[in-house]
Every structure is written in structure tokens, then in C-alpha cells.
Tab-separated table of C-alpha atoms and ligand atoms in Angstrom:
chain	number	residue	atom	x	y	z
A	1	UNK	CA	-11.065	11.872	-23.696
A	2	UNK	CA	-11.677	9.198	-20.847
A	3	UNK	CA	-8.848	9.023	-18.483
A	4	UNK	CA	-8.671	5.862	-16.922
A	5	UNK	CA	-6.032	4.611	-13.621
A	6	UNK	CA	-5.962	1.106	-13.238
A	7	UNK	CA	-5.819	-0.078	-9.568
A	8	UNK	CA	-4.879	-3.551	-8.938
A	9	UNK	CA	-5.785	-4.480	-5.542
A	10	UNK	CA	-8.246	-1.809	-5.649
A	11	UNK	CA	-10.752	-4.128	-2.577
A	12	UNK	CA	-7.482	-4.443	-0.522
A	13	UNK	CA	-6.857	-2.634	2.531
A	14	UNK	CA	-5.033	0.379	0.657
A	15	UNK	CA	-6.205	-0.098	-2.377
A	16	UNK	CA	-9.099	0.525	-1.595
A	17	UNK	CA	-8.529	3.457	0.705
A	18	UNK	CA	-6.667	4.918	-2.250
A	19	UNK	CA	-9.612	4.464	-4.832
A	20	UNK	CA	-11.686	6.589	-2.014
A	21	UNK	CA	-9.059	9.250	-1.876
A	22	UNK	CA	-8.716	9.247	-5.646
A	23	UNK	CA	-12.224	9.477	-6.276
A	24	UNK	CA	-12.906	12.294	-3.529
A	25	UNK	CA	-10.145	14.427	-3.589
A	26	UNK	CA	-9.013	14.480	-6.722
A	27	UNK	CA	-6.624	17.699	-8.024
A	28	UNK	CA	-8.415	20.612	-9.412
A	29	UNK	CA	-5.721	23.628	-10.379
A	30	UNK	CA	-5.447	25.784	-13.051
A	31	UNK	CA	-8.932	25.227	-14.588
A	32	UNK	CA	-7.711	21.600	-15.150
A	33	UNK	CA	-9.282	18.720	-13.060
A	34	UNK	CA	-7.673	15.651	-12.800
A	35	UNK	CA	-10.630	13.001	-12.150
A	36	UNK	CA	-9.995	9.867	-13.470
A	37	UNK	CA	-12.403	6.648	-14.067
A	38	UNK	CA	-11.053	4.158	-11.529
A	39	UNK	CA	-10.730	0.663	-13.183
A	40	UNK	CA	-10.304	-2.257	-10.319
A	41	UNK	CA	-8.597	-5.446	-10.816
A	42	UNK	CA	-9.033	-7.593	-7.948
A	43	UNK	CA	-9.363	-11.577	-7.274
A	44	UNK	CA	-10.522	-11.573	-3.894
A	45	UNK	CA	-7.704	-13.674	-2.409
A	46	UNK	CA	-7.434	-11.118	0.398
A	47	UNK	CA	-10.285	-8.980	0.335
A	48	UNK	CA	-13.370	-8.702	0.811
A	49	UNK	CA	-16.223	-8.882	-2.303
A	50	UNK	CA	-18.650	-5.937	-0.662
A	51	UNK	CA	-15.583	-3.248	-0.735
A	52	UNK	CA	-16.830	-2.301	-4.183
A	53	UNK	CA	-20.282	-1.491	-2.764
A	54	UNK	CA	-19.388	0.592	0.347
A	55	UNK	CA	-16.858	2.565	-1.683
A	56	UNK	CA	-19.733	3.369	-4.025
A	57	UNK	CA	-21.678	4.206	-0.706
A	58	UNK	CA	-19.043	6.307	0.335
A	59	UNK	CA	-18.572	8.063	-2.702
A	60	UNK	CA	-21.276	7.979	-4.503
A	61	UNK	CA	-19.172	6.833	-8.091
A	62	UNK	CA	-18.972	4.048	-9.650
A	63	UNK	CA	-15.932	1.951	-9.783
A	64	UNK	CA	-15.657	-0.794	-11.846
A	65	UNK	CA	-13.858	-4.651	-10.272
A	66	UNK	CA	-12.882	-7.230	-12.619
A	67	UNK	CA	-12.597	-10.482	-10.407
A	68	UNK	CA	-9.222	-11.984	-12.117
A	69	UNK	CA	-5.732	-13.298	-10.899
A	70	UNK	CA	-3.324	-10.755	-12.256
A	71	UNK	CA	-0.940	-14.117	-12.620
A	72	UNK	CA	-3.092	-15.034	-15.673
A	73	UNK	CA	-1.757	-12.957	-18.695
A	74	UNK	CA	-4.636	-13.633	-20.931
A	75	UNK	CA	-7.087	-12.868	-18.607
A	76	UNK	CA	-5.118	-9.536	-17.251
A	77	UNK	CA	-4.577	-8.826	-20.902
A	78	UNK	CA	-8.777	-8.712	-21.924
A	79	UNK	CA	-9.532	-5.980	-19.087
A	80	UNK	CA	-6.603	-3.912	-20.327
A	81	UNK	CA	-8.045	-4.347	-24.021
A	82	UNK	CA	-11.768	-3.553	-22.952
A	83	UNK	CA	-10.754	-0.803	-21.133
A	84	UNK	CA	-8.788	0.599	-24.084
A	85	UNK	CA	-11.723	0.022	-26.625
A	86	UNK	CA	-14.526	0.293	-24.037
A	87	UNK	CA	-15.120	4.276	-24.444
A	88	UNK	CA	-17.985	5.109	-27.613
A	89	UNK	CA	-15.890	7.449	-28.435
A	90	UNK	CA	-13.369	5.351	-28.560
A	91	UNK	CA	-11.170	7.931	-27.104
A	92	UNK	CA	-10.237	6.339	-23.665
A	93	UNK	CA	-6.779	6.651	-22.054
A	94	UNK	CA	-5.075	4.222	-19.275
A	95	UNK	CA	-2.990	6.790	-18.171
A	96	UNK	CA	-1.907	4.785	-14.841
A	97	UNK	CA	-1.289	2.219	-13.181
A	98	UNK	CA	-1.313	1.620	-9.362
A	99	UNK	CA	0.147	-1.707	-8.468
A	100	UNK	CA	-1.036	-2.637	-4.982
A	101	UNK	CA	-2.119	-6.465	-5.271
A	102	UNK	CA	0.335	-8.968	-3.532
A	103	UNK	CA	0.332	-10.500	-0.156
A	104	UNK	CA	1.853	-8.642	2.433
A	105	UNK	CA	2.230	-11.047	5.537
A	106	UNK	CA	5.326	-11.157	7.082
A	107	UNK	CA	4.664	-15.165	8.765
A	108	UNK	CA	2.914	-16.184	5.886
A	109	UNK	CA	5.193	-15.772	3.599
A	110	UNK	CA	7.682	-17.286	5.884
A	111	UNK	CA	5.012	-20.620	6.026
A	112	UNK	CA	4.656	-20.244	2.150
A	113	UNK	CA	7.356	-18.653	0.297
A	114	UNK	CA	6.847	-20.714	-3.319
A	115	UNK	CA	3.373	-19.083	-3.379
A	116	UNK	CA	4.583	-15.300	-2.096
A	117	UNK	CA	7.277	-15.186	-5.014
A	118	UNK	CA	4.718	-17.620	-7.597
A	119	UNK	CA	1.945	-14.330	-6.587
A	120	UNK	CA	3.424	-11.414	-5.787
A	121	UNK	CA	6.211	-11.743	-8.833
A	122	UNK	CA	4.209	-13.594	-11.563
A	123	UNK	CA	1.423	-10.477	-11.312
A	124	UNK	CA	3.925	-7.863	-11.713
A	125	UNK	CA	5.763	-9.309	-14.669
A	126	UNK	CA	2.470	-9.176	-16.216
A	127	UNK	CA	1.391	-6.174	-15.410
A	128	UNK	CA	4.783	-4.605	-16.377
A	129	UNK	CA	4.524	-6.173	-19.492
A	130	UNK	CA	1.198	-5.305	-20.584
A	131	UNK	CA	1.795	-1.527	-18.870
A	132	UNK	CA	4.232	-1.192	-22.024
A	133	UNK	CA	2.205	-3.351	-24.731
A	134	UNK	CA	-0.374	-0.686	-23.913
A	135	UNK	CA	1.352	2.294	-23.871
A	136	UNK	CA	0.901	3.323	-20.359
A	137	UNK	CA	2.850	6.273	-19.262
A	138	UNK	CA	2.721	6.201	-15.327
A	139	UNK	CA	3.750	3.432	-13.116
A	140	UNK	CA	2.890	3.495	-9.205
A	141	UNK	CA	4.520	0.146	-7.111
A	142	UNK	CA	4.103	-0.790	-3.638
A	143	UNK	CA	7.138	-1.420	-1.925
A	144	UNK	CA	8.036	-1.622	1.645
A	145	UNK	CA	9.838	-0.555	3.993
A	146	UNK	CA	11.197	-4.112	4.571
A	147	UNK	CA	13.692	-3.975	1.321
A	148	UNK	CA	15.891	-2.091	3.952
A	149	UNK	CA	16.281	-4.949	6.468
A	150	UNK	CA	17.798	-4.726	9.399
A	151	UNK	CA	20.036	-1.109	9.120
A	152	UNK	CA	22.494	0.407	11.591
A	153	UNK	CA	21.759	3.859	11.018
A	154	UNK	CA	17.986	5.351	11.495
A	155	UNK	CA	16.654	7.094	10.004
A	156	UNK	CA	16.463	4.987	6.857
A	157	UNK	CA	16.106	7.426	3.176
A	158	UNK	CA	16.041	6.267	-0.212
A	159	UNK	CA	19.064	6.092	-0.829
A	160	UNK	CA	19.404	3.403	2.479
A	161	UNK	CA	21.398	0.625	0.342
A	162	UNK	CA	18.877	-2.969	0.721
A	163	UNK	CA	20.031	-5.096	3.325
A	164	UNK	CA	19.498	-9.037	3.944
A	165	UNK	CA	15.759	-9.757	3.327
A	166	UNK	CA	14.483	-10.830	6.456
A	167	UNK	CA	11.445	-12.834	5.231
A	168	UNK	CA	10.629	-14.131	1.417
A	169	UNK	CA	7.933	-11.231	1.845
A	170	UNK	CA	10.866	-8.354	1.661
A	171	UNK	CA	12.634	-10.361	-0.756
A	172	UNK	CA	9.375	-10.124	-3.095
A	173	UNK	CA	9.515	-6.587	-2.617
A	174	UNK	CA	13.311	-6.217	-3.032
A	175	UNK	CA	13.289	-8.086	-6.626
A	176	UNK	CA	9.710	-6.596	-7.416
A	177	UNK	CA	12.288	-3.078	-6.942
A	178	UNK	CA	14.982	-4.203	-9.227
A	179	UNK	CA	12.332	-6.349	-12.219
A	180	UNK	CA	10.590	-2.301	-12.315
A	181	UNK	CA	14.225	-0.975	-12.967
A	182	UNK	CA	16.074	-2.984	-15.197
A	183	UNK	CA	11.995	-3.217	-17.176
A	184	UNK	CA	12.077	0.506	-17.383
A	185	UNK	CA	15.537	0.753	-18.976
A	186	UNK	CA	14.019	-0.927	-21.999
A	187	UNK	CA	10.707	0.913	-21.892
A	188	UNK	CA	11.584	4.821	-22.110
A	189	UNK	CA	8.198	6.406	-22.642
A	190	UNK	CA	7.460	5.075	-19.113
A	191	UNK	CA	7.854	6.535	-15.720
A	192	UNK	CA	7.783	4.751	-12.675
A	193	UNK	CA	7.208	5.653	-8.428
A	194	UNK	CA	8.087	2.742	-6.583
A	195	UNK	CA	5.840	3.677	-2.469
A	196	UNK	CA	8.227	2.318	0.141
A	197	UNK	CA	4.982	1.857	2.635
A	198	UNK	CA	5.980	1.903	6.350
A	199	UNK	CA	3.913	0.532	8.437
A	200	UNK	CA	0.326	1.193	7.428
A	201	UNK	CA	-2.606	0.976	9.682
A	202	UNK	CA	-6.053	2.909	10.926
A	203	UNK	CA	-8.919	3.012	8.788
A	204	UNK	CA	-10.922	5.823	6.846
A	205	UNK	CA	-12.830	8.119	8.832
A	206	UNK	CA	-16.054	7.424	7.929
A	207	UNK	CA	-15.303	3.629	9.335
A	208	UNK	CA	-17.027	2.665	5.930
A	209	UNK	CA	-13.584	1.048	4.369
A	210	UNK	CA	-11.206	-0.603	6.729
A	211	UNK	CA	-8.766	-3.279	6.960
A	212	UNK	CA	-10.658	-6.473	6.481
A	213	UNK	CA	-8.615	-9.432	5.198
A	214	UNK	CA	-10.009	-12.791	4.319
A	215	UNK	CA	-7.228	-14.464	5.939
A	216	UNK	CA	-6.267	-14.656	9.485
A	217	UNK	CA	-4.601	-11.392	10.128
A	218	UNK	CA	-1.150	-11.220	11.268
A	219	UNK	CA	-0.402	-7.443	11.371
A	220	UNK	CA	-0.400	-5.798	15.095
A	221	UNK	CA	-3.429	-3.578	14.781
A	222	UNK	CA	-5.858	-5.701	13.538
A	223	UNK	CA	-4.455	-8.186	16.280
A	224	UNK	CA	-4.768	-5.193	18.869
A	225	UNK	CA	-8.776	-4.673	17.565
A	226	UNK	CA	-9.675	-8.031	17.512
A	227	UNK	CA	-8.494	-8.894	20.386
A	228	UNK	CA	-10.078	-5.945	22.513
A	229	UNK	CA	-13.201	-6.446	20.648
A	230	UNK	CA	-12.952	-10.464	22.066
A	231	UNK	CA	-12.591	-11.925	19.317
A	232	UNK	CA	-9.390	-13.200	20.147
A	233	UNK	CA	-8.784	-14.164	23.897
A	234	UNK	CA	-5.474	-12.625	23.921
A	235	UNK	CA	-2.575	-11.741	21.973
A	236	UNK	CA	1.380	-11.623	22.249
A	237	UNK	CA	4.259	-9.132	21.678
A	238	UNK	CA	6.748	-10.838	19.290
A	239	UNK	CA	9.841	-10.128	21.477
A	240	UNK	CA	10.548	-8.575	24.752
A	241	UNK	CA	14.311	-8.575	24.411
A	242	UNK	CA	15.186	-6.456	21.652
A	243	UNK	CA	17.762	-3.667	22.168
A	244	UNK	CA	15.237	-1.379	21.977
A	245	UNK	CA	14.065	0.702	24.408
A	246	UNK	CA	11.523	-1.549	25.872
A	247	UNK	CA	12.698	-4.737	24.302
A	248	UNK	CA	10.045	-4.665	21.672
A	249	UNK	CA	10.193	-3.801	17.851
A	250	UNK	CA	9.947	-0.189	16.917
A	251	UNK	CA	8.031	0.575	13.389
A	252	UNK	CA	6.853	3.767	11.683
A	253	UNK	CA	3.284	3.179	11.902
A	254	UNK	CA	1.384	5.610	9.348
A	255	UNK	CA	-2.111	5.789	9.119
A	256	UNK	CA	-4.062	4.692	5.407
A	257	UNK	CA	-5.434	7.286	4.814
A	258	UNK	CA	-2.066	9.648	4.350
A	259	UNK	CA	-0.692	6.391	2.935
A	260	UNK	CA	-3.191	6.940	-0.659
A	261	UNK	CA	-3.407	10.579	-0.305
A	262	UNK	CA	0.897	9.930	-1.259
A	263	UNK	CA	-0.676	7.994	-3.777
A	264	UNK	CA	-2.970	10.730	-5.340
A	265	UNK	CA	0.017	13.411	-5.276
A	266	UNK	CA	2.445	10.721	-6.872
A	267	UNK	CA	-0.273	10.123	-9.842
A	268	UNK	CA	-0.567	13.826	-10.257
A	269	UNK	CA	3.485	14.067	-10.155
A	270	UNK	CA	3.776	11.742	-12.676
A	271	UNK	CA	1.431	12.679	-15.177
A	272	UNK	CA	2.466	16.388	-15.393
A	273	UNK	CA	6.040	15.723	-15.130
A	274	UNK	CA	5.342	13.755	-18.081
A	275	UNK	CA	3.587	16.216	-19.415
A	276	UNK	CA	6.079	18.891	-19.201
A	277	UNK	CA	8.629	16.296	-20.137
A	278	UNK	CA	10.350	16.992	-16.883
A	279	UNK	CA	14.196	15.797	-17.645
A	280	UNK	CA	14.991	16.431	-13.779
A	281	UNK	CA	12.575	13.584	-13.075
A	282	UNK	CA	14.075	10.431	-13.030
A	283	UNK	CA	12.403	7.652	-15.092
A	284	UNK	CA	12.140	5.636	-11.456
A	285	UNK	CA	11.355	8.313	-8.524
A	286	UNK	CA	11.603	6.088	-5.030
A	287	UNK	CA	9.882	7.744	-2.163
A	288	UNK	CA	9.358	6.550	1.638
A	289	UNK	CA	6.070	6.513	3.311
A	290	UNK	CA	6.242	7.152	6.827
A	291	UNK	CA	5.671	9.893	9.893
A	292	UNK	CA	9.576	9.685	10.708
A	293	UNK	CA	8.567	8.164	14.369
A	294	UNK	CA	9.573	4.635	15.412
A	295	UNK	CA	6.729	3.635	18.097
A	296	UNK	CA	7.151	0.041	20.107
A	297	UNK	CA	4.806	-2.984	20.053
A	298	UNK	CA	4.371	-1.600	23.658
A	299	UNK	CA	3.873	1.390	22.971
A	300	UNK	CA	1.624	1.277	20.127
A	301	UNK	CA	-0.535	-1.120	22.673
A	302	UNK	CA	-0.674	1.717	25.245
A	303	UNK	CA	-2.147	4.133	22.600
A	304	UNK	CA	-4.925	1.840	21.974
A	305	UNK	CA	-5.774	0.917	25.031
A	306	UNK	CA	-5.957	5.158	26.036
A	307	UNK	CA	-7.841	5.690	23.031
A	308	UNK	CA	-10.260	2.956	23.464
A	309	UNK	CA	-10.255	2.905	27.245
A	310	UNK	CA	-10.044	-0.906	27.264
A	311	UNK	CA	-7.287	-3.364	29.104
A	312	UNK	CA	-5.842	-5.653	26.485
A	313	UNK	CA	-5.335	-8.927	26.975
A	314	UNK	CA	-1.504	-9.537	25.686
A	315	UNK	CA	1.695	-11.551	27.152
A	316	UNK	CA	5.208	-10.648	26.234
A	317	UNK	CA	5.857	-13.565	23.818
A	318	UNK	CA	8.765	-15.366	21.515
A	319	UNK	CA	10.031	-13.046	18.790
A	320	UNK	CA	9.129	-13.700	15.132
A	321	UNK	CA	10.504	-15.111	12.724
A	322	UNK	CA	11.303	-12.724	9.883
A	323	UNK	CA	11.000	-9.988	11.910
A	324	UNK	CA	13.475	-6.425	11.677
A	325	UNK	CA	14.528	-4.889	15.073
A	326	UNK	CA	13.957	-1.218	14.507
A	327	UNK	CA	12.969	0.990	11.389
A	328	UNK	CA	11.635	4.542	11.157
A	329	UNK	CA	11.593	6.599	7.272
A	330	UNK	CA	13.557	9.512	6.504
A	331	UNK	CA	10.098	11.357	4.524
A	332	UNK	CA	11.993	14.205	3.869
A	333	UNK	CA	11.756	13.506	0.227
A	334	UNK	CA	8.426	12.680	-0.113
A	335	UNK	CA	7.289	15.865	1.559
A	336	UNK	CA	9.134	18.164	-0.513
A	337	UNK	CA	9.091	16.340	-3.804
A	338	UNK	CA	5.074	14.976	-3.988
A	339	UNK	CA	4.053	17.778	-1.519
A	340	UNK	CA	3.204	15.065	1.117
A	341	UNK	CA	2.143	15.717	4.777
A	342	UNK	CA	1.339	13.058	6.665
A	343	UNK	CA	-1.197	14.331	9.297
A	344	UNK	CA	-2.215	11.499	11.574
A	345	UNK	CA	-0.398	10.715	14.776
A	346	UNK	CA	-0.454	6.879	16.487
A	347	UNK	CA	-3.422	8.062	18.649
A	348	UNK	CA	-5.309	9.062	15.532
A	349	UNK	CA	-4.524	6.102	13.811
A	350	UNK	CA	-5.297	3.427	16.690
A	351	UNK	CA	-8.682	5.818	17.318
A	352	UNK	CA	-9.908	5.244	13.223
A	353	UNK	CA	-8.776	1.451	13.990
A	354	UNK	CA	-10.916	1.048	17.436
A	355	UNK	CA	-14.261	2.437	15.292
A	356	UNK	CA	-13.756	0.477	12.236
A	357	UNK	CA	-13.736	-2.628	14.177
A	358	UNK	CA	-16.753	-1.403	16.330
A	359	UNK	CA	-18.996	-0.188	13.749
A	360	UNK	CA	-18.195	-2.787	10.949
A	361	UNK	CA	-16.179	-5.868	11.922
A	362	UNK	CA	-18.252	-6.160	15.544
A	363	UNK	CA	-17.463	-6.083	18.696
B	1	UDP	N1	3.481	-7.927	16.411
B	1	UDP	C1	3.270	-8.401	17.696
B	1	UDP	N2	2.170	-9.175	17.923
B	1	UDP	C2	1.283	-9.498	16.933
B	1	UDP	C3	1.504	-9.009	15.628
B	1	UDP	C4	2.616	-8.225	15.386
B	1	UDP	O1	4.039	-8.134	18.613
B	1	UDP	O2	0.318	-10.227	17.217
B	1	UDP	C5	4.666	-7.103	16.145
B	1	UDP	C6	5.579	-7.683	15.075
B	1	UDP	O3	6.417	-8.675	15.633
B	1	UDP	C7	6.333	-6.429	14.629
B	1	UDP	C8	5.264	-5.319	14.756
B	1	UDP	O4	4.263	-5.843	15.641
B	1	UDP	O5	7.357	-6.153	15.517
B	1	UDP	C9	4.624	-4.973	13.438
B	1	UDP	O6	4.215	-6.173	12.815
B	1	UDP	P1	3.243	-6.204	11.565
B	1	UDP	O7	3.019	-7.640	11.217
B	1	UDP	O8	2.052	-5.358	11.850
B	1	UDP	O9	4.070	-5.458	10.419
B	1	UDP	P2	5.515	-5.807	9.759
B	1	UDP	O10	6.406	-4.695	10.238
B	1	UDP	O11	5.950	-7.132	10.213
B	1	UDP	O12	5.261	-5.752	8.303
């Protein structure tokens, strides 16, 4: 029997980190190894079309990228029917789903909100819908850390009730939430682990697979890299006059690659809590993926520069539209429930960041 995980997003900046960590470290106990075939579904809007190669240089598999705009149900609905039928022995198995692809920009979606809600919610209705049409057990959705908005208590756990969505972005994340559960109320055969991703950031360690978006990044590391490597003259912290403790934003940076090792262990929770028909599993598990430390713009700045021994060229700048104040996870749960360490401090993460854009992006 073929086991199959579908990864949408699978040339984006986690996605594809998570293929790699699926296709390298994949769980061998008891006898029983859990290696799936990886099946891509990716359109390019934000990613890069050589990712497929360099994972397969990295790992030496083969992973297979359909180029198509999960928005299109037809379309979305042929890979899902190859896939099924695509085996000789006609024995093959979707047994997951990872749902990374959406837009993730915080401005942009400010700039463009019709097309973050027409993208980011049109995909995952389809994908929800064909997830069940095809029988497909396990259900893995990135969500964010920004469905909690601004909070008055820190650190924030699952159970953190949402607050006002700050940007259309978190809003596409907070419905996204609430579509998976009232979907999975009519769908009982399916289980579901919706990622609330802190701040991810770094890159892999081999500097083969990195962060590398088509458009115009507006995250802080990549800003941080670029700008070092002088690609951008300089760069500005959104905010100096927070209530904070150095009047900028504090986030819980965590680096990629413990970001889709959580996604490994949550595959691996899934399917053998299905297995075992685990009724202390709830049919939607919500985890948060962070280290548990807030870090400032600032200070996140001074790691790179002491990791990279360079001066950066910032300003203390407007704040940002959209932007929270202050948020740091509560991981407790992950790390007891999926077995999750995170083991990458900010140093660590700005290091992997600095030699990505080096080796690969140029400097
Ligand atoms: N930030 C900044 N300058 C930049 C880009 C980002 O000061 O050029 C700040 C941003 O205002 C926020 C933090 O860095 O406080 C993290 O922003 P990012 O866009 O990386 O992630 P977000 O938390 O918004 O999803």
C-alpha cells in the first residue's frame, strides 16, 4: 500500500522545509516506518519554481509538484483523483493532508484584503471539501499566532479566546479556524491539527532550502538579510514607542526547521491516534508553535548583527499598520502532547538566516 501526504504549499518557505523534514526524518518505531510519498501542490504565486530540484538535491527523493491554484476545484480535484488511481497496484492511500498554501503578509494583506480572503479562503474550502470527497483521514492547517490579537495576559495558550483581528491576514486565519471546525462536525471520520505558527524564521542547515519569496518580502528577517547583504540600503523598525521594553514589538521568533519537525510529530499523532481510535483525541487538536520567548525588533537586530558581525543599516521608523504589540506562545501543550522540542535559540536562527542569504540569495 502507497501512503501518500499531500502538501499544499509544499515550494513555500515551510512547506518546503517540512517536505525535507518529512522526507529525512521520518518515524521508524516498532518495526513500523512511517515514510510517506510526498505529493506537492503548488502554483508558484510565492515561491520559487527550482525548490523542487534542491529538495531532491538535498534529499535525494523524489517529490512530485503539480503547478495549480488550489482556488480552482476542478483542477485541485484531478491531482487528488490521479493520486488516488495513480499506484499499479492500485492500492494508494492519501492519508494526509498538510495545508500550508496562503499568503502570509501582514501589509499586503492590509494593501489587498479582497485577494487575501478570495486566496487564502477559496483554497481551503476546496481542499476541505475534497479532503472528505476523498476520504482523507488527517487534516494539518496553518494557523497563526495572529488569531490571538492583541491579548492582556502573556503567555498566550490555546485556549487564549481570539481577539480583534488586527489585519485581514489574521482574520483569514481566524475564519480559516472556525470553516475547519464547524466542516469537521459534519465530517466524523476526519481529524484535524490546526499549527498556530509563531513567528517563523532561519533556514535549513544545509542553506540548500530557505526563505525565498517571489514577492517583495515584508517579514523582519529577510528584511534584516537583505539589507546586510546590500541589497537594500537600509531598513526601519516599525515602532519605537510601544510599551514594551524598548518600544519595539516583541514576537516569538521560532526557527523552520522545529516549525515542520511539529509538523512530522503532528502527522504521526494523527494517524495512530486514528489508528487506535483514540476517543481522548479530540476530532480538532489546536497546538501553538513557539520557543515561549518574546524577543524585540531590537533585539532580534542585535542577534544578527553578533552573529554576522555586520552593522545594519536601520532607523527607528512609524509603526505598522496591522501590527500586534507583544505575543509570546504558551508550548506547553505541544511539547507534551506531539512530543515537541523546539531546539533553536534567536542566535541559531538569525545564524541559518545570515548563510542562506550568503550562499544562495547573494550577497
Ligand atoms: N518589522 C520591522 N521592520 C521590518 C519588518 C518587520 O520592524 O522591516 C517588525 C514588524 O513591525 C513586527 C516584527 O518585525 O513587529 C515581525 O514582523 P513580521 O512581518 O516578520 O511578522 P508578523 O509578526 O507581522 O507576522
Amino acid at each position: 500500500m502507497q501512503k501518500k501526504v499531500i502538501i499544499t504549499g509544499g515550494c513555500g518557505y515551510i512547506g518546503s522545509h517540512t517536505v525535507v523534514e518529512c522526507l529525512e526524518n521520518y518515524t521508524k518505531k516498532n518495526g513500523y516506518e512511517q515514510d510517506y510519498q510526498i505529493i506537492s501542490i503548488d502554483n508558484h504565486l510565492n515561491s520559487s519554481s527550482s525548490v523542487i530540484e534542491n529538495i531532491k538535491k538535498l534529499t535525494g527523493r523524489e517529490v512530485k509538484n503539480y503547478d495549480i491554484d488550489l482556488c480552482d476545484y476542478d483542477k485541485t480535484k484531478e491531482v487528488f483523483e490521479k493520486e488516488v488511481n495513480s499506484s499499479s497496484e492500485s492500492d494508494s492511500e492519501i492519508i494526509g493532508i498538510i495545508h500550508f498554501a496562503a499568503l502570509k503578509s501582514v501589509p499586503d494583506s492590509v494593501a489587498d484584503p479582497v485577494f487575501y480572503y478570495q486566496n487564502n479562503l477559496n483554497s481551503l474550502l476546496n481542499i476541505l471539501k475534497l479532503s472528505k470527497e476523498y476520504k482523507v483521514e488527517n487534516f494539518i492547517f496553518s494557523s497563526s499566532c495572529s488569531v490571538y490579537g492583541n491579548v492582556e495576559k502573556l503567555p498566550v495558550s490555546e485556549t487564549t479566546p481570539f481577539g480583534a483581528a488586527e489585519s485581514p491576514y489574521a482574520y483569514t486565519k481566524q475564519v480559516g479556524e472556525r470553516m475547519i471546525i464547524d466542516f469537521a462536525k459534519t465530517s466524523e471520520h476526519q481529524k484535524f491539527v490546526l499549527l498556530r505558527y509563531f513567528n517563523p524564521v532561519g533556514a535549513h542547515i544545509s542553506a540548500q532550502i530557505g526563505e525565498d519569496p517571489k514577492n517583495p518580502p515584508t517579514s523582519l528577517v529577510p528584511i534584516i538579510t537583505l539589507t546586510a547583504a546590500g541589497k537594500r540600503d537600509k531598513m526601519h523598525v516599525h515602532g519605537s514607542d510601544y510599551n514594551t521594553r524598548d518600544g519595539s514589538c516583541i514576537r516569538d521568533y521560532i526557527h523552520v526547521s522545529d516549525i515542520a519537525e511539529a509538523h512530522r510529530l503532528a502527522i504521526d499523532f494523527l494517524v495512530e491516534n486514528n489508528q487506535n481510535d483514540n476517543k481522548e483525541v479530540n476530532q480538532v487538536e489546536i497546538f501553538n508553535l513557539g520557543t515561549g520567548n518574546g524577543v524585540t525588533v531590537l533585539e532580534a537586530i542585535k542577534a544578527f548583527e553578533k552573529v554576522s558581525n555586520k552593522k545594519l543599516n536601520y532607523k527607528l521608523g512609524e509603526r505598522r499598520e496591522g501590527d500586534v504589540v507583544e505575543i509570546y506562545a504558551d508550548n506547553e501543550k505541544a511539547k507534551t502532547v506531539l512530543g515537541w522540542i523546539p531546539k533553536y535559540g534567536i542566535e541559531e536562527m538569525m545564524r541559518s538566516a545570515w548563510k542562506w542569504q550568503k550562499n544562495v540569495l547573494g550577497n
